[in-house]
Coordinates of C-alpha atoms in Angstrom, one line a residue:
Chain S
M31 CA 49.4 139.6 19.4
L32 CA 47.2 138.2 22.1
R33 CA 49.2 135.0 22.6
W34 CA 51.5 136.4 25.3
P35 CA 48.8 138.0 27.5
R36 CA 46.7 134.8 27.2
R37 CA 49.6 132.7 28.2
V38 CA 50.3 134.9 31.2
V39 CA 46.7 134.8 32.3
R40 CA 46.6 131.0 31.8
F41 CA 49.8 130.7 33.8
Y42 CA 48.2 132.4 36.7
T43 CA 44.8 130.8 36.5
D44 CA 46.3 127.3 36.2
G45 CA 48.6 128.1 39.0
F46 CA 45.8 129.2 41.3
R47 CA 43.7 126.1 40.4
S48 CA 46.5 123.7 41.2
M49 CA 47.3 125.2 44.6
T50 CA 46.7 123.3 47.9
V51 CA 48.1 125.2 50.8
G52 CA 48.1 128.3 48.6
R53 CA 44.4 128.6 48.6
K54 CA 44.3 129.2 52.3
L55 CA 47.0 131.7 51.9
W56 CA 45.1 133.6 49.3
V57 CA 42.1 133.7 51.5
I58 CA 44.3 135.2 54.2
I59 CA 45.9 137.7 51.8
I60 CA 42.5 138.8 50.4
I61 CA 40.9 139.2 53.9
K62 CA 44.0 141.1 55.1
L63 CA 43.9 143.4 52.1
I64 CA 40.2 144.1 52.6
V65 CA 40.8 144.9 56.3
I66 CA 43.9 147.0 55.6
F67 CA 42.5 149.0 52.6
G68 CA 38.7 148.7 53.1
V69 CA 38.5 149.2 56.9
L70 CA 41.8 150.6 58.3
K71 CA 42.7 153.0 55.5
L72 CA 39.2 154.1 54.7
F73 CA 37.9 154.7 58.3
F74 CA 40.9 154.9 60.6
F75 CA 43.8 156.2 58.6
P76 CA 42.9 159.2 56.5
D77 CA 45.8 161.2 55.1
F78 CA 45.8 163.9 57.8
L79 CA 47.2 166.7 55.7
G80 CA 45.7 165.5 52.4
S81 CA 42.2 165.4 53.7
R82 CA 42.2 168.7 55.5
Y83 CA 44.0 171.0 53.1
D84 CA 43.5 171.7 49.4
S85 CA 47.0 172.6 48.2
D86 CA 50.6 171.9 49.0
A87 CA 51.1 175.5 50.0
D88 CA 48.3 175.1 52.6
R89 CA 49.8 171.9 53.8
A90 CA 53.2 173.5 54.1
G91 CA 51.6 176.4 56.0
A92 CA 49.9 174.0 58.4
V93 CA 53.1 172.1 59.1
R94 CA 55.0 175.4 59.6
E95 CA 52.3 176.5 62.0
S96 CA 52.4 173.2 63.9
L97 CA 56.2 173.1 64.1
T98 CA 56.6 176.7 65.3
S99 CA 53.9 176.5 67.9
V100 CA 54.2 172.9 69.3
D101 CA 54.9 172.7 73.0
S102 CA 58.6 172.4 73.9
N103 CA 58.5 169.1 75.8
C104 CA 60.1 165.9 74.8
F105 CA 58.6 163.3 77.1
Chain O
M139 CA 49.8 169.1 77.1
D140 CA 48.7 165.8 78.6
E141 CA 46.8 165.1 75.4
L142 CA 49.9 165.7 73.3
I143 CA 51.9 163.3 75.5
N144 CA 49.2 160.8 75.1
V145 CA 49.1 161.1 71.4
V146 CA 52.9 160.9 71.2
D147 CA 53.0 157.8 73.5
W148 CA 50.2 156.0 71.8
S149 CA 51.5 156.8 68.4
R150 CA 54.9 155.5 69.5
W151 CA 53.5 152.3 70.9
Q152 CA 51.4 151.8 67.8
F153 CA 54.3 152.3 65.5
A154 CA 56.5 150.1 67.6
L155 CA 53.9 147.3 67.6
T156 CA 53.4 147.5 63.8
A157 CA 57.2 147.6 63.2
I158 CA 57.9 144.7 65.6
V159 CA 55.2 142.5 64.0
H160 CA 56.3 143.4 60.5
W161 CA 59.8 142.5 61.4
L162 CA 58.7 139.0 62.5
F163 CA 58.0 138.2 58.9
V164 CA 60.6 140.2 57.0
P165 CA 63.9 138.5 58.1
L166 CA 62.4 135.1 57.6
T167 CA 61.5 136.1 54.0
I168 CA 65.1 137.4 53.5
G169 CA 66.8 134.3 54.9
L170 CA 64.5 131.7 53.4
S171 CA 64.7 133.2 49.9
L172 CA 68.5 132.8 49.9
I173 CA 68.4 129.3 51.4
I174 CA 65.8 128.2 48.8
G175 CA 68.0 129.7 46.1
I176 CA 71.0 127.7 47.2
M177 CA 68.9 124.5 47.5
E178 CA 67.4 124.9 44.0
T179 CA 70.9 125.6 42.6
V180 CA 72.0 122.3 44.1
Y181 CA 69.1 120.6 42.4
Y182 CA 69.7 122.4 39.1
R183 CA 73.4 121.3 39.1
T184 CA 72.8 117.7 40.3
R185 CA 69.3 117.0 39.0
N186 CA 68.9 115.0 42.2
E187 CA 65.1 114.8 42.9
K188 CA 65.7 114.9 46.6
W189 CA 66.9 118.4 46.4
L190 CA 63.9 119.3 44.4
R191 CA 61.6 118.0 47.2
I192 CA 63.7 119.8 49.8
T193 CA 63.4 123.1 47.8
K194 CA 59.7 122.7 47.4
F195 CA 59.1 122.1 51.1
W196 CA 61.0 125.2 52.2
M197 CA 59.5 127.2 49.4
T198 CA 56.0 126.4 50.8
L199 CA 57.0 127.6 54.2
F200 CA 58.5 130.7 52.5
G201 CA 55.1 131.2 50.8
I202 CA 53.2 130.9 54.0
N203 CA 55.4 133.5 55.7
F204 CA 55.3 135.8 52.7
A205 CA 51.5 135.6 52.5
C206 CA 51.0 136.4 56.2
G207 CA 53.6 139.1 56.2
V208 CA 52.9 140.8 52.9
A209 CA 51.3 144.3 53.3
T210 CA 51.9 144.5 57.0
G211 CA 54.5 147.1 56.1
L212 CA 51.8 149.1 54.3
I213 CA 50.2 149.9 57.7
L214 CA 53.4 151.7 58.7
E215 CA 52.9 153.9 55.7
F216 CA 49.3 154.6 56.7
E217 CA 50.6 155.6 60.1
F218 CA 53.1 158.0 58.6
G219 CA 50.2 159.8 56.8
T220 CA 47.8 159.8 59.7
N221 CA 49.7 159.8 63.0
W222 CA 53.0 161.3 61.8
S223 CA 51.9 163.9 59.3
N224 CA 54.4 166.6 60.4
Y225 CA 57.2 164.2 60.0
S226 CA 55.9 162.8 56.6
W227 CA 55.7 166.3 55.2
F228 CA 59.0 167.5 56.8
V229 CA 61.0 164.6 55.3
G230 CA 59.6 165.3 51.8
D231 CA 60.9 163.3 48.9
I232 CA 63.8 161.9 50.9
F233 CA 61.6 159.4 52.5
G234 CA 59.1 159.2 49.7
A235 CA 61.6 158.4 47.0
P236 CA 63.1 155.2 48.6
L237 CA 59.6 154.1 49.7
A238 CA 58.3 154.6 46.1
I239 CA 61.2 152.6 44.7
E240 CA 60.7 149.9 47.3
G241 CA 57.0 149.7 46.3
I242 CA 57.8 149.3 42.6
V243 CA 60.7 146.9 43.1
A244 CA 58.7 144.9 45.6
F245 CA 55.7 144.7 43.4
F246 CA 57.3 143.9 40.1
L247 CA 60.2 141.8 41.1
E248 CA 58.7 139.9 44.0
S249 CA 55.1 139.4 42.8
T250 CA 56.2 138.4 39.3
F251 CA 59.0 136.0 40.2
I252 CA 57.3 134.6 43.2
A253 CA 54.4 133.6 40.9
V254 CA 57.0 131.8 38.6
M255 CA 58.5 130.2 41.7
F256 CA 55.2 128.7 42.8
F257 CA 53.3 128.1 39.5
G258 CA 56.2 127.6 37.1
W259 CA 57.7 124.2 38.1
K260 CA 56.1 122.5 35.1
R261 CA 55.6 125.6 32.9
V262 CA 59.1 127.1 32.6
S263 CA 62.5 125.6 32.1
P264 CA 64.5 124.6 35.2
R265 CA 67.0 127.3 34.3
F266 CA 64.3 130.0 34.1
H267 CA 62.8 128.8 37.3
L268 CA 66.1 129.0 39.1
A269 CA 66.6 132.5 37.8
A270 CA 63.1 133.4 39.1
T271 CA 64.0 132.0 42.5
W272 CA 67.2 134.0 42.7
L273 CA 65.5 137.2 41.4
T274 CA 63.0 136.8 44.2
A275 CA 65.8 136.7 46.7
I276 CA 67.4 139.7 45.1
G277 CA 64.1 141.5 45.0
V278 CA 63.5 140.8 48.7
A279 CA 67.0 142.2 49.5
L280 CA 66.4 145.3 47.3
S281 CA 63.1 146.0 49.0
A282 CA 64.9 145.9 52.3
L283 CA 67.6 148.2 50.9
W284 CA 65.2 151.1 50.2
I285 CA 63.5 150.8 53.6
L286 CA 66.8 150.7 55.3
V287 CA 68.1 153.7 53.3
A288 CA 65.0 155.7 54.6
N289 CA 65.6 154.5 58.1
A290 CA 69.3 155.3 58.0
W291 CA 68.5 158.8 56.8
M292 CA 66.5 159.3 60.0
Q293 CA 69.5 158.2 62.0
Y294 CA 72.0 160.2 60.0
P295 CA 70.3 162.9 57.8
A296 CA 72.5 163.6 54.7
G297 CA 72.1 164.8 51.1
M298 CA 69.3 167.3 51.7
E299 CA 68.6 171.0 52.1
F300 CA 65.7 172.4 54.1
D301 CA 63.3 174.6 52.1
P302 CA 61.2 176.7 54.6
E303 CA 58.7 177.7 51.9
Q304 CA 57.8 174.1 51.1
M305 CA 58.5 173.1 54.8
R306 CA 60.3 170.1 53.4
N307 CA 63.8 168.7 53.2
V308 CA 64.7 168.6 49.5
M309 CA 67.1 165.9 48.3
V310 CA 70.2 167.5 46.8
S311 CA 72.3 164.3 46.5
F312 CA 70.6 160.9 45.9
K313 CA 74.1 159.4 46.3
D314 CA 74.6 160.9 49.7
V315 CA 71.3 159.5 50.9
V316 CA 71.7 156.0 49.4
L317 CA 75.4 155.6 50.1
S318 CA 75.6 157.2 53.5
P319 CA 77.9 155.1 55.7
V320 CA 75.0 154.5 58.0
A321 CA 72.8 153.2 55.2
V322 CA 75.4 150.9 53.7
N323 CA 76.2 149.4 57.1
K324 CA 72.6 149.1 58.2
F325 CA 71.7 147.3 54.9
F326 CA 74.3 144.7 55.2
H327 CA 73.9 144.2 59.0
T328 CA 70.1 143.8 58.6
V329 CA 70.1 141.6 55.5
L330 CA 72.8 139.3 56.9
S331 CA 70.9 139.0 60.2
G332 CA 68.0 137.8 58.0
W333 CA 70.2 135.0 56.7
V334 CA 70.9 134.0 60.3
L335 CA 67.3 134.0 61.2
G336 CA 66.2 132.0 58.1
S337 CA 69.0 129.5 58.9
V338 CA 67.9 129.0 62.5
F339 CA 64.4 128.5 61.3
V340 CA 65.5 125.8 58.8
V341 CA 67.8 124.1 61.4
G342 CA 65.1 124.3 64.0
V343 CA 62.3 122.8 61.9
S344 CA 64.8 120.2 60.6
C345 CA 65.5 119.3 64.2
W346 CA 61.8 118.7 64.7
L347 CA 61.8 116.4 61.7
L348 CA 64.8 114.5 63.2
I349 CA 62.8 114.1 66.4
K350 CA 60.0 112.7 64.4
R351 CA 62.4 110.3 62.6
N352 CA 60.6 110.0 59.3
N353 CA 62.7 112.3 57.2
R354 CA 66.2 111.9 58.6
D355 CA 68.1 112.4 55.3
F356 CA 65.7 115.3 54.3
A357 CA 66.5 117.1 57.6
L358 CA 70.2 116.5 57.5
R359 CA 70.5 117.9 53.9
S360 CA 68.5 120.9 55.0
I361 CA 70.7 121.4 58.0
K362 CA 73.8 121.2 55.9
V363 CA 72.7 124.2 53.7
A364 CA 71.3 126.2 56.6
G365 CA 74.4 125.5 58.8
A366 CA 76.7 126.9 56.2
V367 CA 74.5 129.9 55.5
G368 CA 73.9 130.5 59.2
L369 CA 77.6 130.4 60.0
A370 CA 78.5 132.7 57.2
G371 CA 75.6 134.9 58.2
I372 CA 76.4 135.2 61.8
V373 CA 80.1 135.9 61.2
L374 CA 79.2 138.6 58.7
T375 CA 76.5 140.0 60.9
M376 CA 79.0 140.4 63.7
W377 CA 81.5 142.0 61.4
T378 CA 78.9 144.5 60.2
G379 CA 77.7 144.9 63.8
D380 CA 81.2 146.0 64.6
G381 CA 80.9 148.5 61.7
S382 CA 77.6 149.7 63.2
A383 CA 79.2 150.4 66.5
V384 CA 81.9 152.5 64.8
E385 CA 79.2 154.4 62.8
V386 CA 77.2 154.9 66.0
S387 CA 80.2 156.3 67.8
K388 CA 80.8 158.8 65.0
Y389 CA 77.3 159.9 64.1
Q390 CA 75.1 159.0 67.2
P391 CA 77.5 159.2 70.1
M392 CA 74.6 159.7 72.5
K393 CA 73.1 156.4 71.5
L394 CA 76.4 154.7 72.2
A395 CA 76.7 156.3 75.6
A396 CA 73.1 155.3 76.4
M397 CA 73.6 151.7 75.4
E398 CA 76.6 151.5 77.7
G399 CA 75.0 153.5 80.5
L400 CA 78.1 155.7 80.2
Y401 CA 77.8 159.1 81.8
S402 CA 81.4 160.1 82.0
G403 CA 83.7 158.8 79.4
S404 CA 87.5 158.2 79.4
E405 CA 90.4 157.1 77.3
G406 CA 90.6 153.3 77.2
Q407 CA 87.0 153.0 78.2
G408 CA 85.8 149.6 79.4
L409 CA 82.8 147.7 78.0
V410 CA 80.2 146.7 80.6
A411 CA 79.9 142.9 80.3
F412 CA 77.5 142.6 83.3
G413 CA 75.6 145.0 85.4
F414 CA 72.2 146.6 86.3
V415 CA 71.2 150.0 85.2
N416 CA 70.5 152.5 88.0
T417 CA 67.2 153.8 86.6
D418 CA 67.2 156.7 89.1
K419 CA 70.4 158.0 87.6
R420 CA 70.3 161.4 85.9
P421 CA 73.1 163.3 84.2
F422 CA 75.3 165.3 86.7
D423 CA 73.7 163.9 89.8
G424 CA 76.8 162.0 90.9
Q425 CA 75.0 158.7 91.3
K426 CA 76.5 155.4 90.2
A427 CA 75.1 154.5 86.7
I428 CA 75.6 150.7 86.7
H429 CA 75.2 148.5 89.8
A430 CA 77.3 145.3 90.1
E431 CA 79.3 146.3 87.1
V432 CA 81.8 143.9 85.5
S433 CA 83.7 145.4 82.7
I434 CA 86.0 144.3 79.9
P435 CA 89.0 146.7 80.1
K436 CA 89.3 149.0 77.1
G437 CA 86.5 147.1 75.5
L438 CA 84.3 150.0 74.5
S439 CA 87.2 152.0 73.0
I440 CA 88.1 149.0 70.9
L441 CA 84.5 148.4 69.9
A442 CA 83.8 152.0 69.0
R443 CA 87.1 153.2 67.6
H444 CA 89.2 150.1 67.1
D445 CA 91.7 151.7 69.3
A446 CA 92.3 150.5 72.9
D447 CA 93.2 154.0 74.1
A448 CA 90.6 156.0 72.2
F449 CA 88.4 158.4 74.2
V450 CA 84.7 157.5 74.3
P451 CA 82.5 160.4 75.5
G452 CA 79.8 159.7 78.0
I453 CA 76.3 161.4 78.2
E454 CA 77.6 164.2 80.4
D455 CA 80.6 164.8 78.1
L456 CA 78.3 165.0 75.1
I457 CA 75.9 167.4 76.9
R458 CA 78.9 169.6 77.7
G459 CA 79.8 169.5 74.0
Y460 CA 82.8 167.2 74.0
A461 CA 83.2 165.1 70.9
V462 CA 85.7 163.0 69.1
N463 CA 86.7 163.6 65.5
E464 CA 85.8 161.1 62.8
S465 CA 89.2 159.4 62.9
G466 CA 88.9 159.1 66.6
D467 CA 92.2 160.6 67.6
T468 CA 91.2 164.1 68.7
V469 CA 88.8 165.1 71.4
Y470 CA 87.5 168.6 70.8
K471 CA 84.9 171.0 72.2
D472 CA 81.9 170.9 69.9
V473 CA 78.6 172.7 70.4
S474 CA 77.2 172.1 73.9
Y475 CA 73.6 170.8 74.2
A476 CA 72.6 174.1 75.9
R477 CA 74.0 176.0 72.9
R478 CA 72.2 173.6 70.5
I479 CA 68.9 174.3 72.3
E480 CA 69.5 178.0 71.8
M481 CA 70.4 177.5 68.1
G482 CA 67.3 175.3 67.7
K483 CA 65.1 177.9 69.2
T484 CA 66.7 180.6 67.0
A485 CA 65.9 178.5 64.0
R486 CA 62.3 178.0 65.1
Q487 CA 61.9 181.7 65.7
A488 CA 63.4 182.5 62.2
L489 CA 60.9 180.0 60.8
R490 CA 58.1 182.0 62.4
D491 CA 59.6 185.2 61.0
Y492 CA 59.9 183.6 57.6
D493 CA 56.2 182.7 57.8
A494 CA 55.2 186.2 58.8
A495 CA 57.4 187.7 56.0
M496 CA 55.9 185.3 53.5
K497 CA 52.4 186.4 54.4
R498 CA 53.4 190.0 54.0
G499 CA 55.1 189.3 50.7
D500 CA 58.4 190.8 52.1
A501 CA 61.1 189.1 50.1
A502 CA 64.0 190.7 51.9
A503 CA 62.7 189.6 55.3
M504 CA 62.2 186.1 54.0
A505 CA 65.8 186.0 52.7
S506 CA 67.1 187.3 56.0
A507 CA 65.1 184.7 58.0
K508 CA 66.2 181.9 55.6
R509 CA 69.8 182.8 56.3
I510 CA 69.2 182.4 60.0
I511 CA 67.4 179.1 59.5
D512 CA 70.3 177.8 57.4
D513 CA 72.9 178.8 59.9
N514 CA 71.0 177.1 62.8
F515 CA 69.2 174.3 61.0
R516 CA 71.7 171.6 62.0
Y517 CA 70.2 171.8 65.5
F518 CA 66.6 172.7 64.6
G519 CA 65.2 169.8 66.6
Y520 CA 67.0 170.9 69.8
G521 CA 64.7 173.9 69.8
Y522 CA 61.9 171.7 71.1
L523 CA 63.8 170.6 74.2
N524 CA 63.5 172.2 77.5
A525 CA 66.8 171.0 78.9
P526 CA 69.9 169.2 77.6
E527 CA 68.9 166.1 79.6
D528 CA 65.8 165.8 77.3
A529 CA 68.2 164.6 74.5
V530 CA 69.2 161.5 76.5
P531 CA 67.5 158.3 75.2
P532 CA 66.0 155.8 77.6
V533 CA 69.3 154.3 79.0
A534 CA 67.9 151.1 80.6
V535 CA 66.1 149.9 77.4
S536 CA 69.1 150.8 75.2
F537 CA 71.5 149.1 77.7
Y538 CA 69.6 145.9 78.0
S539 CA 68.5 145.5 74.4
F540 CA 72.1 145.8 73.3
R541 CA 73.1 143.1 75.7
V542 CA 70.3 140.8 74.7
M543 CA 71.3 141.2 71.1
V544 CA 75.0 140.6 71.7
M545 CA 74.5 137.7 74.0
A546 CA 72.0 136.0 71.7
G547 CA 74.4 136.7 68.8
G548 CA 77.3 135.2 70.7
Y549 CA 75.2 132.1 71.4
L550 CA 74.1 131.9 67.7
L551 CA 77.8 132.0 66.6
L552 CA 78.6 129.0 68.9
F553 CA 75.4 127.2 67.7
F554 CA 76.3 127.6 64.0
I555 CA 79.9 126.6 64.5
V556 CA 78.6 123.3 66.0
V557 CA 75.9 122.9 63.4
A558 CA 78.1 123.6 60.4
W559 CA 80.9 121.4 61.8
A560 CA 78.6 118.5 62.6
S561 CA 76.7 118.7 59.3
W562 CA 79.8 119.0 57.1
R563 CA 81.8 116.5 59.0
R564 CA 78.9 114.1 59.0
K565 CA 78.7 113.9 62.8
V566 CA 75.2 112.5 62.4
N567 CA 74.9 111.1 65.9
L568 CA 75.3 114.6 67.3
L569 CA 72.7 116.1 65.0
Q570 CA 70.3 113.3 65.7
N571 CA 70.8 113.6 69.5
R572 CA 67.5 114.4 71.1
W573 CA 68.9 117.1 73.3
F574 CA 70.6 118.7 70.4
C575 CA 67.4 118.7 68.4
I576 CA 65.5 120.3 71.3
L577 CA 68.2 122.9 71.5
G578 CA 67.8 123.6 67.7
L579 CA 64.0 124.0 68.3
L580 CA 64.5 126.3 71.2
T581 CA 67.0 128.5 69.2
I582 CA 64.1 129.6 66.9
P583 CA 62.7 132.1 69.5
V584 CA 66.2 133.1 70.5
V585 CA 67.0 134.4 67.0
W586 CA 63.8 136.4 66.8
I587 CA 64.5 138.0 70.2
C588 CA 68.0 138.8 69.0
S589 CA 66.7 140.4 65.8
E590 CA 64.0 142.4 67.5
A591 CA 66.4 143.5 70.3
G592 CA 68.6 145.0 67.5
W593 CA 65.8 147.1 66.3
V594 CA 64.7 148.1 69.8
L595 CA 68.3 149.3 70.3
A596 CA 68.4 151.1 67.0
E597 CA 65.1 152.9 67.5
V598 CA 64.9 153.5 71.2
G599 CA 68.6 154.5 71.3
R600 CA 67.9 157.4 68.9
Q601 CA 65.1 158.9 71.0
P602 CA 63.9 161.6 71.4
W603 CA 64.5 162.0 67.6
T604 CA 62.5 160.9 64.7
I605 CA 65.2 162.6 62.6
E606 CA 68.4 162.8 64.4
G607 CA 68.9 166.4 65.7
L608 CA 66.2 167.8 63.4
L609 CA 62.8 166.6 64.6
P610 CA 61.9 165.2 68.0
V611 CA 59.0 162.7 68.2
N612 CA 56.7 165.1 70.0
A613 CA 56.9 167.6 67.1
A614 CA 56.5 164.9 64.5
V615 CA 53.0 163.7 65.5
S616 CA 49.7 164.9 64.0
A617 CA 47.1 167.0 65.8
I618 CA 44.8 164.0 66.3
S619 CA 43.1 162.7 69.4
S620 CA 44.8 160.0 71.5
G621 CA 41.4 158.2 71.5
S622 CA 41.6 157.5 67.8
V623 CA 45.2 156.2 68.1
Q624 CA 44.2 154.0 71.0
T625 CA 41.3 152.5 68.9
T626 CA 43.6 151.7 66.0
F627 CA 46.3 150.4 68.4
W628 CA 43.9 147.8 69.8
L629 CA 42.6 147.0 66.3
F630 CA 46.2 146.2 65.3
V631 CA 46.6 144.0 68.3
A632 CA 43.6 142.0 67.2
L633 CA 44.6 141.9 63.5
F634 CA 48.2 141.0 64.2
T635 CA 47.3 138.3 66.7
V636 CA 45.0 136.7 64.1
L637 CA 47.7 136.9 61.4
L638 CA 50.4 135.4 63.7
V639 CA 48.0 132.6 64.8
A640 CA 47.1 132.0 61.2
E641 CA 50.8 131.8 60.1
V642 CA 52.0 129.7 62.9
S643 CA 49.0 127.3 62.7
I644 CA 49.3 126.9 58.9
M645 CA 53.0 126.4 59.1
V646 CA 52.8 123.9 62.0
R647 CA 50.0 122.0 60.3
H648 CA 52.0 121.8 57.0
I649 CA 55.2 120.7 58.7
R650 CA 53.3 118.1 60.8
R651 CA 51.5 116.7 57.8
K652 CA 54.7 116.4 55.8
A653 CA 56.6 115.0 58.8
E654 CA 54.3 112.1 58.9
T655 CA 55.2 111.0 55.4
D656 CA 58.4 110.3 53.7
M657 CA 58.9 113.6 51.9
F658 CA 61.3 112.2 49.4
Y659 CA 58.8 109.6 48.2
E660 CA 55.5 111.2 48.8
P661 CA 53.5 111.3 45.5
E662 CA 53.4 114.9 44.2
K663 CA 50.1 116.7 43.9

């Protein structure tokens, strides 16, 4: 039963071990993901509607309010 | 008001920056994945070790690009939720569904098969490895499909109904969203342009190898594949580009008029081959629109309608309400922009009434308001404009970006005719000529400029809309402070600069290191 999952895990671990240029790339990917999710998403990009309103009805109401009262100017 | 404009402008700049940087990586991934697939297929069929070495070299560059580019698209999704919350909510599942499919397809197809591509050389059969390489290429193209479907819907909203209670557009026809003529054309035009970009990259790097002289055969074989892919790609890109022009003339005639600087249209309309935009020109002011204009007679009518005598409306015609039917043979009086603004304002007022009726629990008043919204919803976004002129996109940017794209595309066609001819006819002396190699290297930035100019045209040309006719940019933004958008804008500048420097330096170092050896006989690690 566990043969397949083990083979898959070994496939990846052996692959990572044998990498040369790839190691640098993984460092870049990991740092990037930490910056994107751990810094940008967490501190700078909250879900505007999700974090301020409890229900979809409230969110719909907020958008309705915003779209019917926004200033009529394009530029 | 100033704060709103600031938020709108900074959010625009931030989104543009993120999209432009994201698009530096994506087309190279699209193009290289196909070229690698072809190279590996040649290896699979011939079992010639040289093709295996070639495949592995380009696959590593593909990996570097993929690693640096992966997840930069996620930032765009963050921006939707934070900076563009009205828009994100308003588009509902129409935008969400393709993006969710894209996420799943990208994750499962790309991450699974890319791993096989890189780790599987000695672990899986050559046949399975080849299948993984092609599935990666298909996965990359499918990822692009869903993003482009979402983008096409913003240019040409179809297959949905607006629900004022949910304040969302609800998808009523998945087929109409996915197979809209704009989506189909956009997909092929974009993916094919990725083939061109990937091919230029391969030819350019191969030219550098030829200058270095250590890997002549390696470079010539690479150029042979890339030359063929590039020529096929540029011809097909131009063909689909022609299709795009026809679609734009039907569904976004204002964009077409702006990209031509055309204010007053005519039958047998010429195409501006050369000229300078008069940036002071405004609709109906009588000023000349293009200085030093040199036109191709009847060119725009042919481009837009495939008919030398077809009428192409200008900005002023469109504002007055003149339009051409889909088959291009009848000019008729459609809804003028002044009337559209009235209808948009009526729809917005009905939405206010709907809200008030909903709060009172008055079902009859809600139904009545809903009917008015439905009757006027087609022009909902016009209700945010003060004057018809507000619906005119920035003419100069549209005009010049179109010409940059077309001129660079024309150059790329000539470039690939020469490259394909020389590589398939074994004109080795030409390909090894130092000046030709320098030209090949210099073509690398040209193709990126061409590709980005195409997107600038597509996105700036549809201003002021985030969703054509339904939601202008100023109504799509969140009620956040411009300061926070500015902060993240500069954070992105820093992050993207680091990423680009990392990508270019790792790539250049890898290419340089390999170029110093004989890549066909270098011992494998």
